[in-house]
Coordinates of C-alpha atoms in Angstrom, one line a residue:
M658 CA 100.9 23.1 40.3
S659 CA 99.5 21.2 37.3
S660 CA 96.5 22.6 35.5
L661 CA 94.6 19.4 36.1
L662 CA 95.2 19.5 39.9
L663 CA 94.2 23.2 39.9
F664 CA 91.0 22.3 38.1
L665 CA 90.2 19.5 40.6
I666 CA 90.7 21.9 43.5
I667 CA 88.6 24.7 41.9
I668 CA 85.7 22.5 40.8
P669 CA 84.0 20.6 43.6
A670 CA 83.0 17.0 43.1
A671 CA 79.3 17.9 43.7
S672 CA 79.2 20.7 41.1
T673 CA 76.1 20.8 38.9
L674 CA 76.7 19.9 35.2
E675 CA 75.4 22.8 33.2
F676 CA 73.1 22.4 30.2
R677 CA 75.2 23.8 27.5
Y678 CA 77.7 22.7 24.8
H679 CA 80.9 22.0 26.5
N680 CA 84.0 22.2 24.2
N681 CA 86.3 19.2 23.9
R682 CA 88.7 20.5 26.6
E683 CA 85.8 21.0 29.0
I684 CA 84.5 17.5 28.4
E685 CA 88.0 16.1 29.0
Q686 CA 88.2 18.0 32.3
Y687 CA 84.8 16.9 33.3
L688 CA 85.6 13.2 32.7
L689 CA 88.9 13.5 34.5
Q690 CA 87.3 15.1 37.5
T691 CA 84.4 12.7 37.5
N692 CA 86.8 9.7 37.3
S693 CA 88.9 11.1 40.1
S694 CA 85.9 11.7 42.4
N695 CA 84.4 8.2 41.8
P696 CA 87.4 5.8 41.7
D697 CA 85.4 2.8 43.0
I698 CA 82.8 2.8 40.1
S699 CA 84.4 4.7 37.3
H700 CA 87.4 4.2 35.0
L701 CA 88.5 6.7 32.4
Y702 CA 90.5 5.4 29.4
S703 CA 91.3 6.5 25.8
I704 CA 90.7 4.3 22.8
G705 CA 92.9 6.4 20.6
Q706 CA 93.3 9.8 19.1
S707 CA 91.5 11.8 16.4
V708 CA 93.3 12.8 13.2
K709 CA 94.4 16.0 15.0
G710 CA 95.6 14.2 18.1
Q711 CA 92.6 14.7 20.4
Q712 CA 92.0 11.9 22.9
L713 CA 88.9 9.7 22.4
W714 CA 87.9 9.4 26.0
V715 CA 85.6 6.7 27.3
L716 CA 84.3 6.6 30.9
A717 CA 83.4 3.1 32.1
L718 CA 80.9 2.8 35.0
G719 CA 80.2 -0.3 37.1
L720 CA 81.2 -2.3 40.1
S721 CA 84.4 -3.5 38.3
P722 CA 85.0 -0.5 36.0
R723 CA 88.6 -1.3 35.1
S724 CA 88.1 -4.8 33.8
H725 CA 85.6 -7.3 32.6
T726 CA 83.8 -9.5 35.1
V727 CA 82.5 -12.9 33.9
G728 CA 78.7 -12.7 33.8
I729 CA 78.5 -8.9 33.6
P730 CA 77.6 -7.7 30.1
E731 CA 79.4 -4.8 28.4
F732 CA 77.3 -2.0 27.1
K733 CA 78.3 1.2 25.2
Y734 CA 77.0 4.5 24.0
V735 CA 78.8 6.5 21.3
G736 CA 78.1 10.2 20.7
N737 CA 79.0 12.9 18.2
M738 CA 80.2 10.6 15.4
H739 CA 79.2 13.4 13.1
G740 CA 80.8 16.5 14.5
N741 CA 77.9 18.8 13.9
E742 CA 75.3 16.4 15.4
V743 CA 75.8 17.5 19.0
L744 CA 72.9 16.6 21.2
G745 CA 74.4 13.2 21.9
R746 CA 77.4 14.9 23.6
V747 CA 75.1 16.7 26.0
L748 CA 72.9 13.7 26.7
L749 CA 75.8 11.4 27.4
L750 CA 77.4 13.8 29.9
Q751 CA 74.1 14.2 31.6
L752 CA 73.7 10.4 31.7
I753 CA 77.0 10.0 33.4
D754 CA 76.0 12.7 36.0
D755 CA 72.6 11.1 36.5
L756 CA 74.0 7.5 37.0
L757 CA 76.6 8.6 39.5
R758 CA 74.3 10.8 41.4
G759 CA 71.7 8.1 41.6
Y760 CA 74.3 5.6 42.7
R761 CA 75.7 7.8 45.5
N762 CA 72.1 8.5 46.7
N763 CA 71.4 4.8 46.8
E764 CA 68.6 5.1 44.3
T765 CA 67.4 1.6 43.3
W766 CA 67.4 2.2 39.5
A767 CA 71.0 3.3 39.5
L768 CA 72.2 0.6 41.9
Q769 CA 70.5 -2.1 39.7
L770 CA 72.0 -0.8 36.5
L771 CA 75.6 -0.3 37.8
N772 CA 75.6 -3.5 39.9
S773 CA 74.6 -5.6 36.9
T774 CA 76.2 -3.9 33.9
R775 CA 79.5 -2.3 32.8
I776 CA 78.6 0.8 30.9
H777 CA 81.0 2.5 28.6
I778 CA 80.3 6.1 27.4
L779 CA 82.2 7.8 24.5
P780 CA 80.8 11.3 24.5
T781 CA 82.5 12.3 21.2
M782 CA 83.9 10.1 18.5
N783 CA 84.7 13.1 16.3
P784 CA 86.1 15.9 18.4
D785 CA 87.8 17.5 15.3
G786 CA 84.5 17.7 13.5
F787 CA 82.9 19.4 16.5
D788 CA 85.6 22.0 16.5
A789 CA 84.8 22.8 12.9
S790 CA 81.0 22.8 13.2
D791 CA 78.6 25.7 13.2
T792 CA 75.2 25.9 14.8
D793 CA 73.1 25.3 11.7
C794 CA 70.2 22.9 12.1
I795 CA 70.6 21.4 8.6
L796 CA 73.9 22.1 6.9
T797 CA 76.9 19.8 7.1
T798 CA 79.7 22.0 8.3
G799 CA 81.6 19.9 10.8
R800 CA 80.0 16.6 9.9
Y801 CA 83.2 15.0 8.7
N802 CA 86.5 14.4 10.5
S803 CA 89.5 16.7 9.7
N804 CA 90.4 14.6 6.7
G805 CA 86.9 15.4 5.2
V806 CA 85.8 11.8 5.7
D807 CA 82.3 10.7 6.9
L808 CA 83.1 8.3 9.7
N809 CA 79.8 6.5 9.2
R810 CA 80.8 5.5 5.7
N811 CA 84.4 4.4 6.6
F812 CA 83.9 1.0 8.4
P813 CA 84.6 -2.2 6.6
D814 CA 81.3 -3.3 5.0
P815 CA 80.3 -6.9 5.3
F816 CA 78.2 -6.9 2.2
A817 CA 80.9 -5.4 0.1
G818 CA 83.2 -8.1 1.4
L819 CA 80.8 -10.8 0.3
R820 CA 80.7 -9.5 -3.3
K821 CA 84.4 -9.4 -3.8
K822 CA 87.1 -10.6 -1.4
Q823 CA 90.2 -8.6 -1.1
Q824 CA 92.5 -7.8 1.7
L825 CA 91.5 -4.9 3.9
D826 CA 94.2 -2.2 4.4
E827 CA 93.0 -1.4 7.9
E828 CA 95.8 1.0 8.5
K829 CA 94.3 3.2 5.8
R830 CA 91.0 3.6 7.7
E831 CA 90.5 7.0 9.5
A832 CA 92.1 7.3 12.9
E833 CA 88.7 7.5 14.7
V834 CA 87.4 4.4 12.9
R835 CA 90.6 2.4 13.7
A836 CA 90.2 3.4 17.3
V837 CA 86.6 2.0 17.5
I838 CA 87.6 -1.2 15.7
G839 CA 90.4 -1.7 18.3
W840 CA 87.9 -0.9 21.0
L841 CA 85.6 -3.7 19.8
R842 CA 88.5 -6.1 19.9
M843 CA 89.4 -5.1 23.4
E844 CA 85.9 -5.6 24.9
T845 CA 83.1 -8.1 24.3
F846 CA 80.3 -5.6 23.8
V847 CA 76.8 -7.0 23.8
L848 CA 74.6 -4.0 23.1
S849 CA 75.3 -0.5 21.8
A850 CA 73.8 2.6 20.4
N851 CA 75.3 5.6 18.5
L852 CA 73.6 9.0 18.8
H853 CA 72.9 11.2 15.8
G854 CA 70.8 14.2 14.9
G855 CA 68.7 15.4 12.0
A856 CA 65.7 13.1 12.5
L857 CA 63.7 11.5 15.2
V858 CA 63.8 7.7 14.8
A859 CA 65.5 4.5 16.0
S860 CA 67.2 2.8 13.1
Y861 CA 68.5 -0.8 13.2
P862 CA 70.5 -3.2 10.9
Y863 CA 71.0 -3.9 8.2
D864 CA 72.1 -0.6 6.6
N865 CA 73.3 -2.4 3.5
S866 CA 72.5 -5.5 1.4
N867 CA 74.1 -7.9 -1.0
G868 CA 70.9 -8.2 -3.0
G869 CA 70.4 -11.7 -1.6
S870 CA 67.8 -13.4 0.6
E871 CA 68.1 -10.8 3.3
L872 CA 66.1 -8.4 1.1
M873 CA 62.4 -8.6 2.2
G874 CA 59.8 -6.0 1.5
G875 CA 62.3 -3.3 0.8
A876 CA 64.2 -4.0 4.0
S877 CA 67.5 -5.8 4.5
V878 CA 66.5 -8.2 7.3
S879 CA 69.0 -9.6 9.7
P880 CA 68.7 -13.0 11.5
D881 CA 68.0 -11.1 14.7
D882 CA 65.4 -8.8 13.2
D883 CA 62.8 -9.5 15.9
V884 CA 65.3 -8.5 18.6
F885 CA 66.3 -5.3 16.7
V886 CA 62.7 -4.3 16.3
H887 CA 62.1 -4.8 20.0
L888 CA 65.2 -2.8 20.9
A889 CA 64.2 0.1 18.6
K890 CA 60.7 0.1 20.1
V891 CA 62.1 0.2 23.6
Y892 CA 63.9 3.4 22.8
S893 CA 61.1 4.9 20.7
F894 CA 58.2 4.2 23.2
N895 CA 60.3 5.3 26.2
H896 CA 61.1 8.6 24.4
A897 CA 58.6 11.4 24.9
S898 CA 57.5 11.6 21.3
M899 CA 59.6 9.4 19.0
H900 CA 57.0 6.6 18.9
Q901 CA 54.5 9.1 17.3
G902 CA 56.5 9.0 14.1
D903 CA 59.0 11.5 12.6
R904 CA 58.1 14.9 14.0
C905 CA 60.6 16.6 11.8
S906 CA 58.4 17.4 8.8
G907 CA 60.0 14.6 6.9
R908 CA 59.2 11.0 6.1
P909 CA 56.9 9.5 8.7
F910 CA 58.3 6.5 10.6
L911 CA 55.7 4.0 11.9
E912 CA 56.2 3.8 15.7
G913 CA 59.3 5.8 15.4
I914 CA 61.5 3.0 14.1
T915 CA 63.0 2.0 10.8
S916 CA 65.2 -0.6 9.1
G917 CA 68.3 1.3 8.1
Y918 CA 68.3 -0.1 4.5
Q919 CA 64.6 0.6 4.1
W920 CA 65.3 4.2 5.0
Y921 CA 68.2 4.4 2.6
P922 CA 71.2 2.1 1.8
L923 CA 74.4 3.0 3.6
I924 CA 77.8 1.5 2.8
G925 CA 80.5 1.3 5.5
G926 CA 78.3 2.0 8.5
M927 CA 79.2 1.4 12.1
Q928 CA 76.1 -0.4 13.3
D929 CA 76.5 -3.2 10.6
Y930 CA 80.1 -3.6 11.5
N931 CA 79.3 -3.9 15.2
Y932 CA 76.6 -6.5 14.6
V933 CA 78.3 -8.7 11.9
W934 CA 81.9 -8.7 13.0
A935 CA 81.8 -7.8 16.8
Q936 CA 78.6 -9.7 17.6
C937 CA 77.4 -6.5 19.3
L938 CA 73.8 -5.5 18.5
E939 CA 73.8 -1.7 17.8
L940 CA 71.2 0.8 16.9
T941 CA 71.5 4.3 15.4
L942 CA 69.4 6.7 17.4
E943 CA 68.4 9.9 15.6
I944 CA 67.4 12.1 18.6
S945 CA 66.8 15.6 17.3
C946 CA 65.3 17.2 14.3
C947 CA 67.9 20.0 14.5
K948 CA 71.5 18.8 14.4
F949 CA 72.6 21.7 16.7
P950 CA 69.6 22.5 18.9
P951 CA 69.5 25.9 20.7
V952 CA 70.9 25.7 24.2
K953 CA 67.6 26.7 25.8
Q954 CA 66.1 23.4 24.5
L955 CA 68.7 21.2 26.1
P956 CA 67.0 20.6 29.5
A957 CA 63.7 19.6 27.8
M958 CA 65.6 17.3 25.4
W959 CA 67.3 15.6 28.3
T960 CA 63.9 15.0 29.9
E961 CA 62.6 13.6 26.6
N962 CA 65.5 11.1 26.3
R963 CA 66.4 10.2 29.8
K964 CA 63.9 7.3 30.3
A965 CA 64.7 5.9 26.9
L966 CA 68.5 6.0 27.5
L967 CA 68.1 4.1 30.7
A968 CA 65.6 1.6 29.4
F969 CA 67.8 0.8 26.4
I970 CA 70.8 0.0 28.7
Q971 CA 68.6 -2.4 30.6
Q972 CA 68.0 -4.5 27.4
V973 CA 71.5 -5.8 27.6
H974 CA 70.0 -8.4 29.9
L975 CA 67.8 -9.9 27.3
G976 CA 68.2 -13.6 26.4
V977 CA 70.8 -15.9 27.7
K978 CA 74.5 -15.8 28.8
G979 CA 77.0 -18.3 30.1
Q980 CA 80.2 -20.1 29.3
V981 CA 81.2 -23.1 27.2
F982 CA 83.5 -25.7 28.9
N983 CA 85.5 -28.3 27.2
G984 CA 85.8 -32.0 28.2
S985 CA 88.2 -31.1 31.0
G986 CA 85.9 -28.5 32.5
V987 CA 88.0 -25.5 31.2
P988 CA 86.2 -22.5 29.6
V989 CA 87.1 -22.4 25.8
Q990 CA 87.6 -19.6 23.5
N991 CA 86.1 -19.4 20.0
A992 CA 83.5 -22.1 20.5
E993 CA 80.6 -21.5 18.0
V994 CA 77.2 -20.9 19.7
E995 CA 74.5 -21.1 17.1
V996 CA 70.8 -20.5 17.6
K997 CA 68.6 -22.5 15.2
G998 CA 66.9 -20.3 12.6
R999 CA 69.5 -17.5 13.1
R1000 CA 72.2 -18.0 10.5
N1001 CA 74.5 -15.0 11.3
M1002 CA 76.9 -13.9 8.7
C1003 CA 79.7 -14.6 11.2
P1004 CA 78.8 -17.1 13.8
F1005 CA 78.6 -15.9 17.4
R1006 CA 81.6 -17.3 19.3
T1007 CA 82.9 -17.4 22.9
D1008 CA 85.4 -14.8 24.0
K1009 CA 88.7 -15.3 25.9
H1010 CA 86.7 -16.1 29.0
G1011 CA 84.7 -18.8 27.3
E1012 CA 81.7 -16.6 27.5
Y1013 CA 78.8 -16.1 25.1
Y1014 CA 75.9 -13.6 25.2
R1015 CA 72.8 -14.0 23.0
L1016 CA 70.1 -11.3 23.1
L1017 CA 66.8 -13.1 22.5
L1018 CA 63.2 -12.4 23.2
P1019 CA 61.4 -14.8 25.6
G1020 CA 60.7 -18.2 24.1
N1021 CA 62.1 -21.7 23.3
Y1022 CA 65.4 -21.8 21.3
T1023 CA 67.5 -24.6 20.1
F1024 CA 71.3 -24.1 20.5
T1025 CA 74.1 -26.0 18.8
V1026 CA 77.6 -25.5 20.3
R1027 CA 80.6 -26.6 18.3
Y1028 CA 84.3 -26.7 19.3
P1029 CA 87.1 -28.7 17.6
G1030 CA 87.9 -32.0 19.2
H1031 CA 84.5 -32.2 20.8
E1032 CA 81.1 -33.6 20.0
D1033 CA 78.5 -31.1 18.8
L1034 CA 76.1 -30.3 21.6
T1035 CA 72.4 -29.4 20.8
E1036 CA 70.1 -28.3 23.6
T1037 CA 66.7 -26.5 23.7
L1038 CA 66.3 -23.7 26.3
T1039 CA 63.3 -21.9 27.5
I1040 CA 64.4 -18.3 27.9
P1041 CA 62.5 -15.8 30.1
H1042 CA 62.5 -12.0 30.0
G1043 CA 65.6 -10.9 31.7
P1044 CA 65.7 -7.1 31.8
D1045 CA 63.2 -6.8 34.7
Q1046 CA 65.6 -8.9 36.8
Y1047 CA 68.7 -7.1 35.5
S1048 CA 70.1 -10.4 34.4
A1049 CA 69.8 -12.6 31.3
M1050 CA 69.2 -16.3 32.0
K1051 CA 72.5 -18.0 32.8
Y1052 CA 73.3 -21.3 31.1
N1053 CA 76.6 -23.1 30.7
F1054 CA 77.3 -25.6 28.0
R1055 CA 79.6 -28.6 28.9
L1056 CA 81.1 -30.4 25.9
R1057 CA 82.2 -34.0 25.6
Q1058 CA 85.6 -34.7 24.1
I1059 CA 85.7 -37.0 21.1
T1060 CA 87.2 -40.4 21.8
T1061 CA 89.1 -42.1 18.9
M1062 CA 88.8 -45.8 18.0
T1063 CA 92.0 -46.5 19.9
G1064 CA 90.4 -45.2 23.1
H1065 CA 92.5 -42.0 23.1
T1066 CA 90.9 -38.6 23.3
S1067 CA 91.5 -36.3 20.4
V1068 CA 93.9 -33.4 20.8
I1069 CA 92.4 -30.3 22.1
P1070 CA 93.3 -27.5 19.7
T1071 CA 95.2 -24.5 20.8
K1072 CA 94.2 -21.0 19.8
A1073 CA 96.6 -21.0 16.9
T1074 CA 95.0 -24.0 15.4
L1075 CA 91.5 -22.7 15.4
T1076 CA 90.1 -21.6 12.0
P1077 CA 86.8 -19.7 12.1
T1078 CA 84.2 -20.7 9.5
S1079 CA 83.2 -17.1 8.7
N1080 CA 84.9 -15.5 5.7
Q1081 CA 86.1 -12.9 8.1
S1082 CA 88.7 -14.0 10.7
L1083 CA 87.8 -13.3 14.3
N1084 CA 90.0 -11.8 16.9
L1085 CA 90.3 -14.6 19.3
A1086 CA 91.9 -12.6 22.1
G1087 CA 89.3 -9.8 22.1
G1088 CA 85.6 -9.3 21.9
G1089 CA 85.0 -11.3 18.7
A1090 CA 85.7 -8.5 16.2
T1091 CA 87.6 -9.2 13.0
N1092 CA 91.3 -9.5 12.8
R1093 CA 91.5 -8.9 9.0
P1094 CA 88.0 -8.8 7.5
T1095 CA 87.8 -8.8 3.7
W1096 CA 85.9 -6.2 1.8
S1097 CA 85.7 -4.1 -1.3
E1098 CA 83.9 -0.9 -2.2
F1099 CA 81.1 -1.2 -4.6
G1100 CA 78.6 1.2 -5.9
L1101 CA 74.9 1.3 -5.2
T1102 CA 72.4 3.3 -7.2
L1103 CA 70.7 5.4 -4.6
G1104 CA 67.2 6.8 -5.2
L1105 CA 66.3 10.4 -4.6
V1106 CA 65.3 9.7 -1.0
A1107 CA 68.8 8.3 -0.3
V1108 CA 70.3 11.5 -1.7
L1109 CA 68.1 13.7 0.3
R1110 CA 68.7 11.7 3.5
Y1111 CA 72.5 11.2 3.0
Q1112 CA 73.4 14.1 5.2
I1113 CA 71.3 12.9 8.2
D1114 CA 72.6 9.6 9.4

């Protein structure tokens, strides 16, 4: 009898998930057992392996957990990017347990979330680092992967790429980073958060700057800054105490949120990569003053974060979603969907389903849709608040094909003929992430605060 089968027999499906630090093997067993017990709403898959060959398991939850459904947004949580920042592992396992229990008990909140959203949960991005970590609240043992690399400094940096274009040797990235980049190509994620420890604050892009017009008042401001501030406040004000400012005897954070760059500049971070190249809005959530909290504090910390974790997922339904159709009524891939006043570094584009998702606060917005061989389409939409209804506003754009002087319509381009306008080429078959982004490393002179904070995020 296989060890997995024996495990499934010994551990009943309704067993209570303990509040403790499960090792990597125990997490794997829990995910396997949970997936086996809930085949209708869960799907377990691996996005790759760590440097030491440990699987990076993701559990997807939803009505169609195995594949994307048009109109259903993709959401993700990532935990334990730094191996010694461990509370995220615990909270994400508890979140899985809570969502499934609520769904099985027909609780309205769980039914609404899982019926409207496909939720992906990666409990540990750095299992090797966890294995090497100790229980110290401050020190860095276990922070890095087994090659001694900080994974949150290893992603291609969009601002470095703007300063000096050179070909990215993606295969030289760390295994865990390559796995996440591949994951972003596989799915069209709309909203995301990665969970860290060592502070109590919700941090949002940008983490870096090119020293250009994005610099305002000490912050590196993105085109979607209003949305990011809203998202950060949703987590902060639904948390038991984050909104009161940093309770960790460090720098105070007004309302418990901060621009990443204003806190300290960071090159090669994951949240900027998600936003710029995968058109996925991501926050970095610092959820505990102590990187490795005592076990006895875990139940209280789950209670402090539970409402915030659920409320943040619900924000995936902000704004507007829909498809772009060509002159023949077929959904088209790689159509540019631009919102006036929001000049994204890489334009938001439709995915392989012809879908677009734009997280926007309620208001009036002017959209311009562009696709080769078709007339540009400009329309103004009035967008309501979607999260309360668990659905963004749905709006499809229908393009008109250009007619030549001879009366013939222009040739509709194939995927191979499309050339994105961004200086980073998009992966047309996936979720909009880059195929071969350009970048180079460049130095930033960090102030004392950056040096002191370097080991936190």
